[in-house]
Short mmCIF file of C-alpha atoms in Angstrom, two decimals:
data_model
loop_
_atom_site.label_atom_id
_atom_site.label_comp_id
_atom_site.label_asym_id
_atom_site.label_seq_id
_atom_site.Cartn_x
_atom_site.Cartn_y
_atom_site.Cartn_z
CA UNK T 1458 0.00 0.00 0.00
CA UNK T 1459 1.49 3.16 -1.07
CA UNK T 1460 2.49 5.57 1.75
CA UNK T 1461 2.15 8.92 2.17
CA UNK T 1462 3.93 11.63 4.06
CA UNK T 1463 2.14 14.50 5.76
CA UNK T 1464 3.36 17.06 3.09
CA UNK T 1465 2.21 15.47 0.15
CA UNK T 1466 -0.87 14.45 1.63
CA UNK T 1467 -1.11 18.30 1.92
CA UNK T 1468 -0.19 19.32 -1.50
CA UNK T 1469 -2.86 16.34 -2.81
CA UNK T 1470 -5.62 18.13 -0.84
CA UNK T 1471 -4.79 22.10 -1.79
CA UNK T 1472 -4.15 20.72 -5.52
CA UNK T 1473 -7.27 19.28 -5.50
CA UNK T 1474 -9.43 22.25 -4.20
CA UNK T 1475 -7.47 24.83 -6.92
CA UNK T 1476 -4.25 26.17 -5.09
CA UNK T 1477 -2.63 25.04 -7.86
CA UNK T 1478 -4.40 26.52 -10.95
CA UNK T 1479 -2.68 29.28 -12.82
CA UNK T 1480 -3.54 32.58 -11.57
CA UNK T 1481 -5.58 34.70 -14.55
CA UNK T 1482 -4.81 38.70 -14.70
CA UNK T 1483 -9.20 38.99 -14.87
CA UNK T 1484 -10.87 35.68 -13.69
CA UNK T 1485 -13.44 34.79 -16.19
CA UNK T 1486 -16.59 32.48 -16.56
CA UNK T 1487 -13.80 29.78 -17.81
CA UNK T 1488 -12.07 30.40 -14.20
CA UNK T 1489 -14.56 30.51 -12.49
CA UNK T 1490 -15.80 27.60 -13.60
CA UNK T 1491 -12.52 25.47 -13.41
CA UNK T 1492 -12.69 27.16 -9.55
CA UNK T 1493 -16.11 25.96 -8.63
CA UNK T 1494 -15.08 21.95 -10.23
CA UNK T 1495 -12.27 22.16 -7.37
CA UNK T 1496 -14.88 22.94 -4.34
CA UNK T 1497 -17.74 21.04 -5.73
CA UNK T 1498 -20.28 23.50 -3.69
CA UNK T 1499 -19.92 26.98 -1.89
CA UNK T 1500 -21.42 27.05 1.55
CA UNK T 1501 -23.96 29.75 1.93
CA UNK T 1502 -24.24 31.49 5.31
CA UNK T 1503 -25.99 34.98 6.55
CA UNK T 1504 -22.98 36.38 8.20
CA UNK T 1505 -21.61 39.08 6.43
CA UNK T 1506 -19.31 40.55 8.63
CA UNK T 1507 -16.45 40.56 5.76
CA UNK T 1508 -17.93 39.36 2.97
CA UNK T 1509 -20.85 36.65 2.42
CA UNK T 1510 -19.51 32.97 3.05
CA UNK T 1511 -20.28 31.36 -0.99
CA UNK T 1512 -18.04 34.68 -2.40
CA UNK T 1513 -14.81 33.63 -0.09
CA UNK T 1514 -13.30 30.30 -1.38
CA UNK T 1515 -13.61 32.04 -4.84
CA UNK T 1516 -11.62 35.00 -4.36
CA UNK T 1517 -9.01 32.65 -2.18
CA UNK T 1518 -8.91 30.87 -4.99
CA UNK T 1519 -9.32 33.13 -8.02
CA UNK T 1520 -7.94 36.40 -6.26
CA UNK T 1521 -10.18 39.20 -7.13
CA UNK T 1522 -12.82 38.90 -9.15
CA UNK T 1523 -16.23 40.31 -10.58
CA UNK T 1524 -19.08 38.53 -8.17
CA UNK T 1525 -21.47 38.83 -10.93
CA UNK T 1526 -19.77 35.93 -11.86
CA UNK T 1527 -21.62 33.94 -9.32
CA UNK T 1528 -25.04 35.87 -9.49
CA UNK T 1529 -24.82 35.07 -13.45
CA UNK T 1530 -23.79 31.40 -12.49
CA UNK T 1531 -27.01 31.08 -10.31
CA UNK T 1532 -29.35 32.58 -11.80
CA UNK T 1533 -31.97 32.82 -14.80
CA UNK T 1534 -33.07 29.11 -15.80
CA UNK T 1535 -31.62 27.44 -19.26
CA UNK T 1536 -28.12 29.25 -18.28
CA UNK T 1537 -28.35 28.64 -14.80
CA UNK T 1538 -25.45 26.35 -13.38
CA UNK T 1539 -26.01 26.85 -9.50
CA UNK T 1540 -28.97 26.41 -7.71
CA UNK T 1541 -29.17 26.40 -3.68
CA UNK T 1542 -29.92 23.25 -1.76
CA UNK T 1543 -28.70 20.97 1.60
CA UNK T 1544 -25.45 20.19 -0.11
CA UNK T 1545 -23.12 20.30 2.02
CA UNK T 1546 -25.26 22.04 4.78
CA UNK T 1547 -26.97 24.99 2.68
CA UNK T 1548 -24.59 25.86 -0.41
CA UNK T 1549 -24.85 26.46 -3.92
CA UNK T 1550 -24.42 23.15 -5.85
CA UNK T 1551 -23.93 22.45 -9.54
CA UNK T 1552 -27.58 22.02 -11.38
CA UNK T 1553 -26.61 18.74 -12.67
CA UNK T 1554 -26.70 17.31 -8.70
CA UNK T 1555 -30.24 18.14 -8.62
CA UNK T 1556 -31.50 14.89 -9.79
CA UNK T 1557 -28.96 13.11 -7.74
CA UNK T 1558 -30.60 14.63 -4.17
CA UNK T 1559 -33.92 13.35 -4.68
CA UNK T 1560 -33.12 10.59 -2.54
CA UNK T 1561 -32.32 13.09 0.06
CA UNK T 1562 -35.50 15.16 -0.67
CA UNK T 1563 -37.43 11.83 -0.24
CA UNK T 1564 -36.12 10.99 3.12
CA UNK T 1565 -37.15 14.25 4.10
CA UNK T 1566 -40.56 13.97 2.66
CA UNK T 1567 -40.83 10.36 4.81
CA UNK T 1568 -40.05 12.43 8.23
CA UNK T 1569 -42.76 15.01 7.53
CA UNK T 1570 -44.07 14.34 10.85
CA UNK T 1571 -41.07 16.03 12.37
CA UNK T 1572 -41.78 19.55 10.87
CA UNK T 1573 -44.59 20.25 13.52
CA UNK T 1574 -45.76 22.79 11.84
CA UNK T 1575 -48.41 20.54 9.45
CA UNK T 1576 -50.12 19.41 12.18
CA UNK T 1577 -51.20 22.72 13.79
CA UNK T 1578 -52.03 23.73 9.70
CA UNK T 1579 -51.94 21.17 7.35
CA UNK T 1580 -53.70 23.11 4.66
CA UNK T 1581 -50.88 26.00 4.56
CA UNK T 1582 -48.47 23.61 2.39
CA UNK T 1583 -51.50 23.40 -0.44
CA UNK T 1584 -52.06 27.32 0.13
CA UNK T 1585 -48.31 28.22 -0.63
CA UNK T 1586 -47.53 26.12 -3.44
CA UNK T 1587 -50.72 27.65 -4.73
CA UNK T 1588 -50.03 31.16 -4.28
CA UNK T 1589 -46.69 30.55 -5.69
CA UNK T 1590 -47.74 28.81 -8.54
CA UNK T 1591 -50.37 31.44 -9.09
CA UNK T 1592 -48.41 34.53 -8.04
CA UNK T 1593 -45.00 33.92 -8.95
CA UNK T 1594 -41.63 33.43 -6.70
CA UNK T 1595 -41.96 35.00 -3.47
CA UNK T 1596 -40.22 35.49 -0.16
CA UNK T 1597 -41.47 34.14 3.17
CA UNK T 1598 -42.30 37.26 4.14
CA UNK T 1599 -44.39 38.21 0.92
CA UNK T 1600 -46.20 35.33 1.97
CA UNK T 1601 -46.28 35.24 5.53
CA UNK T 1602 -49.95 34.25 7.23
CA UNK T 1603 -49.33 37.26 9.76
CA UNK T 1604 -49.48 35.52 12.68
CA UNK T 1605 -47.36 36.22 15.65
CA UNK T 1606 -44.00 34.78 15.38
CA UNK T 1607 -42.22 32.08 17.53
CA UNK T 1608 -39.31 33.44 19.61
CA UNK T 1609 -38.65 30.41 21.43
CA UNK T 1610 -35.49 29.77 19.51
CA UNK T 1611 -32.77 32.44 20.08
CA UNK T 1612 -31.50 34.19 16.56
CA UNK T 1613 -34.70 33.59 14.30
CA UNK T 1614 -38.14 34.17 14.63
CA UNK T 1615 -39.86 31.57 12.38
CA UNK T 1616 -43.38 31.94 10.56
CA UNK T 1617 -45.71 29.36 10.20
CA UNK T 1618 -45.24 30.24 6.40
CA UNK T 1619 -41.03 30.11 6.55
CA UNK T 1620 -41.48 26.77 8.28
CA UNK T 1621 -43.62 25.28 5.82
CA UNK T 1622 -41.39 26.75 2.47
CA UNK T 1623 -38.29 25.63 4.04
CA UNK T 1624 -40.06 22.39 4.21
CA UNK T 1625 -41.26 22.43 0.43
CA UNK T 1626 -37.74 23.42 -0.33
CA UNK T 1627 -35.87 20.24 1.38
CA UNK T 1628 -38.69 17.95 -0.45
CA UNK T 1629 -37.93 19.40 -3.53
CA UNK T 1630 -41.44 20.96 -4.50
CA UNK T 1631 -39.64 24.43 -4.09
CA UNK T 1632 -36.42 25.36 -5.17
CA UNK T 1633 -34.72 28.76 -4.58
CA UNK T 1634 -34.99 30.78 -7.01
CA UNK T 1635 -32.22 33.70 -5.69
CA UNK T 1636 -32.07 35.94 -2.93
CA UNK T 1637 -32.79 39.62 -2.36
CA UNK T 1638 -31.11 42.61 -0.98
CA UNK T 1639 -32.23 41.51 2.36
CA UNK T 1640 -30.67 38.16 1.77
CA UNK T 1641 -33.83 36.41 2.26
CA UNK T 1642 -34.55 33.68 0.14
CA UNK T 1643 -37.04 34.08 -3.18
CA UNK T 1644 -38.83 30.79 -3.53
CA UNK T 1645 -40.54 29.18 -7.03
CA UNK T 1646 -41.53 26.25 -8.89
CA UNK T 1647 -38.34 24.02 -9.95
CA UNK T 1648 -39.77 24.43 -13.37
CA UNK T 1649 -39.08 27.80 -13.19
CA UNK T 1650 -35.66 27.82 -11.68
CA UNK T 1651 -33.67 24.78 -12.94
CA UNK T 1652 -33.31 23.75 -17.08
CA UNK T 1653 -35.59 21.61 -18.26
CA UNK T 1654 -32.81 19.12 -19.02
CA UNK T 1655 -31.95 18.75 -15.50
CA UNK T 1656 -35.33 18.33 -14.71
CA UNK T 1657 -35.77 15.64 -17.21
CA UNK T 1658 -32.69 13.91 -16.23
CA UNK T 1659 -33.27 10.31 -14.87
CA UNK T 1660 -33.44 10.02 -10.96
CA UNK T 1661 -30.17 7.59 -9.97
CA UNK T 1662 -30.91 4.88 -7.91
CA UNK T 1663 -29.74 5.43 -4.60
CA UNK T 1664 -26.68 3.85 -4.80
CA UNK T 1665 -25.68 5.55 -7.70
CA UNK T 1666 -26.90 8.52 -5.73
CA UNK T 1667 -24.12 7.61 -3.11
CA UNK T 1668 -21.07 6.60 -5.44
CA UNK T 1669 -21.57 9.98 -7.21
CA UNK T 1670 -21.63 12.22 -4.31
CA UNK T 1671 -18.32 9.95 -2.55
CA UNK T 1672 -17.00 10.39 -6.53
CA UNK T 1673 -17.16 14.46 -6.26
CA UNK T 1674 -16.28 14.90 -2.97
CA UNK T 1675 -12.67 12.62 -3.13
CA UNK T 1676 -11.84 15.10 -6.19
CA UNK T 1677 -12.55 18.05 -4.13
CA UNK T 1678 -10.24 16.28 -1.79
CA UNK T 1679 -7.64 14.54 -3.61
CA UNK T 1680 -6.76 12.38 -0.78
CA UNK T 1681 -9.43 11.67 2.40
CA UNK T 1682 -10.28 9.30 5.11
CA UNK T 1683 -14.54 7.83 5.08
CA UNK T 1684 -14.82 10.35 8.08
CA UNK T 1685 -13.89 12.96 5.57
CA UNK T 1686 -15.70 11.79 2.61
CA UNK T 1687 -18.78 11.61 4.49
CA UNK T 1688 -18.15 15.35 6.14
CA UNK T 1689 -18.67 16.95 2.53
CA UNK T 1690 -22.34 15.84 1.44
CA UNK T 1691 -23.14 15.50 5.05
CA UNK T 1692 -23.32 11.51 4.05
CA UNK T 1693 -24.42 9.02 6.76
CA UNK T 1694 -20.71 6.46 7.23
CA UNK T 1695 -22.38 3.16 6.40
CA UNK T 1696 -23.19 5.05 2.82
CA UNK T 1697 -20.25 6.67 2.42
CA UNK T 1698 -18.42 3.68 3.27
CA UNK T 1699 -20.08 1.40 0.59
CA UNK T 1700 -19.69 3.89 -1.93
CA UNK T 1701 -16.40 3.91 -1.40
CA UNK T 1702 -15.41 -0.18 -1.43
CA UNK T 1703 -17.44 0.41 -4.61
CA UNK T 1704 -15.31 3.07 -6.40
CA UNK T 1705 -12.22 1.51 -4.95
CA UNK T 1706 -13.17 -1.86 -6.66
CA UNK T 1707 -13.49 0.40 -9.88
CA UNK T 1708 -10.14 2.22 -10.06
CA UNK T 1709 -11.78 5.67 -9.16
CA UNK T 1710 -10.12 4.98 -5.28
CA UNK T 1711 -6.65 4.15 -3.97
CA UNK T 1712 -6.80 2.76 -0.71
CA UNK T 1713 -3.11 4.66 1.11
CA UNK T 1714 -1.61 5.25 3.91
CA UNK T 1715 -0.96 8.84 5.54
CA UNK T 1716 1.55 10.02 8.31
CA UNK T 1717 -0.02 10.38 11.10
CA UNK T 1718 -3.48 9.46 10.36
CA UNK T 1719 -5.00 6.79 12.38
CA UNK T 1720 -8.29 5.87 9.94
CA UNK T 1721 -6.94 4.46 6.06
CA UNK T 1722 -7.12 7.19 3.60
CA UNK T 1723 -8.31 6.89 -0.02
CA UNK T 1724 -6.42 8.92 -2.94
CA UNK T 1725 -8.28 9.50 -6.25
CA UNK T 1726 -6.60 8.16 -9.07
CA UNK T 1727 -6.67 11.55 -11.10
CA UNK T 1728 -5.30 13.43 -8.00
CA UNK T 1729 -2.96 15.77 -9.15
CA UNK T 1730 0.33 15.15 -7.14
CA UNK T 1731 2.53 18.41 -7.12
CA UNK T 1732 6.20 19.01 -5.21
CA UNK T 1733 4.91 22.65 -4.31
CA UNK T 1734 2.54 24.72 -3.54
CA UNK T 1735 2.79 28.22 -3.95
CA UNK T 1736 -0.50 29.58 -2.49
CA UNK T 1737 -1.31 32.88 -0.28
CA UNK T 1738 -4.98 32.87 0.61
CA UNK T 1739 -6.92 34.06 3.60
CA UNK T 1740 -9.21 31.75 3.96
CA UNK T 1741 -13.63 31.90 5.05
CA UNK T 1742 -14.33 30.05 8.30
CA UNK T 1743 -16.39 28.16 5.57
CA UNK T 1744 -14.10 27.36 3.53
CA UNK T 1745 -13.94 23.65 2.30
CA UNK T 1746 -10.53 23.34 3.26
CA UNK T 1747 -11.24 24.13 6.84
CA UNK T 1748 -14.59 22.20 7.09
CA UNK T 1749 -13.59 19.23 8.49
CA UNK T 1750 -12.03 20.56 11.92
CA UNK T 1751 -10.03 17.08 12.69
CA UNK T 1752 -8.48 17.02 8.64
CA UNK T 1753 -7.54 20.14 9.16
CA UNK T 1754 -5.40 19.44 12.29
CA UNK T 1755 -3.80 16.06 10.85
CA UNK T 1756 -3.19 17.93 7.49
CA UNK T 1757 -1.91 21.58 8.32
CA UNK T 1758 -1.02 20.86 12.51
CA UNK T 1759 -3.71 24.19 12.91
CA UNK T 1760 -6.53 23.73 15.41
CA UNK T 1761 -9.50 25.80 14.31
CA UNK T 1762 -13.16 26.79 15.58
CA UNK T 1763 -15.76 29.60 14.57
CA UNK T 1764 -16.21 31.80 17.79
CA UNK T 1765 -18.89 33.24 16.14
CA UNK T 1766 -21.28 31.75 18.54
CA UNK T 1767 -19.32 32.56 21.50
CA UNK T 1768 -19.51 34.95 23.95
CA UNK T 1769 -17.20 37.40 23.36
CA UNK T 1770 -15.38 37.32 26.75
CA UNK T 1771 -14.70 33.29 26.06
CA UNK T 1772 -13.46 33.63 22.62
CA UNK T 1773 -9.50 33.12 22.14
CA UNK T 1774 -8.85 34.72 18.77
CA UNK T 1775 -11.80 36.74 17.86
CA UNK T 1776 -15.18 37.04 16.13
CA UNK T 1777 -14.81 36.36 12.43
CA UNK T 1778 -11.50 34.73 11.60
CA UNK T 1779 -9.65 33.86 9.10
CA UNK T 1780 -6.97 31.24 8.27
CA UNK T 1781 -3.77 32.64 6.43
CA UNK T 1782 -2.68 29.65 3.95
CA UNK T 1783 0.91 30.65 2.65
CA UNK T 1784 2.86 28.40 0.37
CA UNK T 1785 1.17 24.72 1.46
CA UNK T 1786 1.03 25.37 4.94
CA UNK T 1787 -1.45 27.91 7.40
CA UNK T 1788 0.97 29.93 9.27
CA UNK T 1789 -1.56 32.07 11.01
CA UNK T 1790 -5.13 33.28 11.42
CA UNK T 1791 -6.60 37.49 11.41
CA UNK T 1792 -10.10 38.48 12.87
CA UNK T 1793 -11.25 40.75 10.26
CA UNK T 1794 -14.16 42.91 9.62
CA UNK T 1795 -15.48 45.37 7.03
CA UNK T 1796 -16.05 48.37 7.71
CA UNK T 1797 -18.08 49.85 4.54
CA UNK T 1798 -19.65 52.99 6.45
CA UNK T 1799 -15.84 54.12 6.71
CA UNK T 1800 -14.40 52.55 4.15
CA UNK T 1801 -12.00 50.53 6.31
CA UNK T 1802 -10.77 46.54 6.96
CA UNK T 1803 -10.33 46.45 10.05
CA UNK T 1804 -7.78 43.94 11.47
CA UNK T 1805 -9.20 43.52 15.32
CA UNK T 1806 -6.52 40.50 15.73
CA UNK T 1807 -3.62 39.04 13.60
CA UNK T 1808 -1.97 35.43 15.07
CA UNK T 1809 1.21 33.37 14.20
CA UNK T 1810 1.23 29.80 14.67
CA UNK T 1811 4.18 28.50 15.66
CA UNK T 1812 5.89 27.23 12.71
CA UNK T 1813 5.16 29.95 10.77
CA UNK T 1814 7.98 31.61 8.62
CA UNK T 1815 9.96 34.95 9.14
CA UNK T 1816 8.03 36.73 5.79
CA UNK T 1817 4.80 35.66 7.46
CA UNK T 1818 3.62 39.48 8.23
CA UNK T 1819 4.78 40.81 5.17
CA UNK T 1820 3.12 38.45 3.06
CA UNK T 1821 -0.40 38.52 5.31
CA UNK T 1822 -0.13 42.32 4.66
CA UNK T 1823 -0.06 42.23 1.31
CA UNK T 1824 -3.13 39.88 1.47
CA UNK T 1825 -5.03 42.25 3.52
CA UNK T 1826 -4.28 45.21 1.05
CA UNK T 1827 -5.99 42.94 -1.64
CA UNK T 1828 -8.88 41.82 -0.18
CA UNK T 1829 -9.27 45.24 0.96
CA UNK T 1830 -9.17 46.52 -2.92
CA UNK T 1831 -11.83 43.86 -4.20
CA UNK T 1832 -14.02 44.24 -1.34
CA UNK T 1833 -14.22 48.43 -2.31
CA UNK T 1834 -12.46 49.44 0.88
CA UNK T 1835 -9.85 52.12 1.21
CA UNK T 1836 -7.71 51.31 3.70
CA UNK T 1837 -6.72 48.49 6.15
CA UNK T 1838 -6.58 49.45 9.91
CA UNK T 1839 -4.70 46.89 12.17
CA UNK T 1840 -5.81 46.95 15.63
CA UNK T 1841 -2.94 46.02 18.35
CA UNK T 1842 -4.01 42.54 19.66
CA UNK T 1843 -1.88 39.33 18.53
CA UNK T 1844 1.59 38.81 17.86
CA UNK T 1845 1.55 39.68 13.91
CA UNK T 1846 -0.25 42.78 14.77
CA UNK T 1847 3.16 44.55 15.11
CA UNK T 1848 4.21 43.42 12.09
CA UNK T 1849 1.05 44.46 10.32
CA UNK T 1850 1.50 47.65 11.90
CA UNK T 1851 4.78 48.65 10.81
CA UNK T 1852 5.17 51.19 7.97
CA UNK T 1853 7.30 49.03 5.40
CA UNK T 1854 3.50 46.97 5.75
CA UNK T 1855 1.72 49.88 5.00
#
């Protein structure tokens, strides 16, 4: 069994998500594209602290670009070639996997009984496929029953009518059509979102369904263990792992071993195998690279979790941060935010890790004054907290 070391096992995995592409002077549909094969799906998420979650891995990827490019990618219907669903959690995915999650939209149309809502109202499901039909796509608030709404759960305040779309949506009888300025989703027919030769593509059995989603998510990864595999569809093991003996018995897998991994890996046979990586990235919190929290430590030796949720006195490195990927290792993390009333990216933290190397700062700076440019901001402010703030601070960084 072929072995592995740490580094290469490294390289695999940042090859295989598009740290290795060529860089283009103005990223076009062609990029972005080639980009969006790499990750598979974008996670989608309502913070937008720095910049929304699906726009991130692009530009880490891409450097800047025009994000039209997405909104052109996902919407319309014949040209459309991203549509929102439970990918990975809620992401943009690739129109052509529509057909292949109708086993998961079944599954959730068996556990209807856990969506309480149908049993206080079971007629509202027939009312808003109606009105939608009828009227057109529509936001849950356009079509909100206006009664009183639930604030049992902290953060969101759910509608009868949100509950029920959001329902419709996981079945499949809804799809999303886009989003507004608001960010709240814009729900139709799937006739009228997806192309009609996606629709009349023929359902995979649900085995197929499996090996297909195992298939895309060892590309995206290049090399993985089942845990990881399973991570990126949100798979259940038992599937993942029989789509995998499955596409190992076909060629598609390599069954390897990786320094200091405990589980077996798998390397896809088409993984691209480089001796370096030259990358400099600052990467989203929801990045696929980082998604997997314990692949990310056996991989890049960098322990990572979103403090997003916690209270602020509790968290170690800040609100919204960032990992720094330089070369093919993470040498450090920044808590960012932007501030467009002022123009400013603020740096409210900036972190080394331990092996990270002497041009570290320099190179993070450098970063920062991009993203800074293709989010519209003026200038980067670097607050004093964390050992690279000085660095970041210093006027050969400005």
């Amino acid at each position: 069994m072929q072995q592995l070391s740490r580094a290469q096992a490294r390289r695999i995995a940042l090859a295989a998500q598009g740290f290795l592409d060529p860089a283009h002077a103005v990223p076009t549909l062609r990029t972005f594209s080639r980009t969006l094969k790499r990750t598979g799906v974008l996670q989608v998420d309502s913070v937008n602290v720095l910049q929304r979650a699906h726009y991130m891995p692009l530009y880490s990827r891409m450097g800047p670009y025009d994000v039209g490019l997405l909104q052109r990618a996902s919407s319309g219907r014949e040209r459309r070639r991203l549509v929102e669903y439970w990918a990975h959690v809620q992401a943009f995915m690739p129109v052509d996997l529509w057909p292949v999650m109708q086993h998961r939209m079944a599954k959730y149309r068996s556990e209807k009984g856990k969506w309480g809502i149908h049993r206080a109202n079971p007629q509202l499901e027939v009312e808003l496929l109606a009105a939608i039909r009828d009227q057109g796509a529509a936001t849950a608030r356009q079509l909100d029953d206006g009664k009183p709404r639930s604030k049992e759960h902290w953060g969101w305040n759910w509608s009868d009518a949100r509950q029920v779309l959001d329902y419709l949506f996981m079945v499949g009888d809804l799809a999303i059509a886009g989003r507004n300025s608001q960010f709240e989703v814009v729900y139709d027919l799937p006739e009228r979102v997806l192309p009609a030769a996606v629709l009349a593509t023929p359902v995979p059995s649900v085995e197929d369904a499996h090996r297909e989603l195992v298939r895309r998510a060892a590309r995206s990864h290049g090399v993985a263990t089942i845990r990881c595999l399973q991570d990126y569809f949100r798979m259940l093991s038992k599937h993942t792992a029989a789509a995998v003996a499955d596409l190992v018995d076909a060629g598609e897998l390599e069954p390897v071993r990786v320094e200091g991994w405990s589980r077996p890996a798998f390397l896809h046979t088409e993984a691209r195998r480089p001796r370096r990586i030259d990358a400099r990235a600052l990467l989203s919190p929801f990045d696929p690279v980082v998604w997997e929290r314990e692949r990310t430590e056996r991989l890049f030796d960098f322990h990572y979790r979103i403090e997003i949720y916690v209270p602020e006195p509790l968290r170690v490195y800040g609100y919204y941060v960032l990992p720094f990927l330089l070369g093919d290792r993470i040498v450090g993390r920044a808590d960012l935010k932007a501030d467009r009333a002022t123009g400013r990216l603020l740096v409210k933290g900036a972190y080394a890790e331990p092996h990270a190397p002497p041009e570290t700062g320099e190179e993070l700076s450098a970063e920062l004054r991009r993203l800074a440019g293709w989010l519209g901001l003026d200038d980067v402010v670097v607050e004093a907290r964390g050992d690279l703030a000085p660095a970041l601070r210093a006027p050969s960084a400005g």
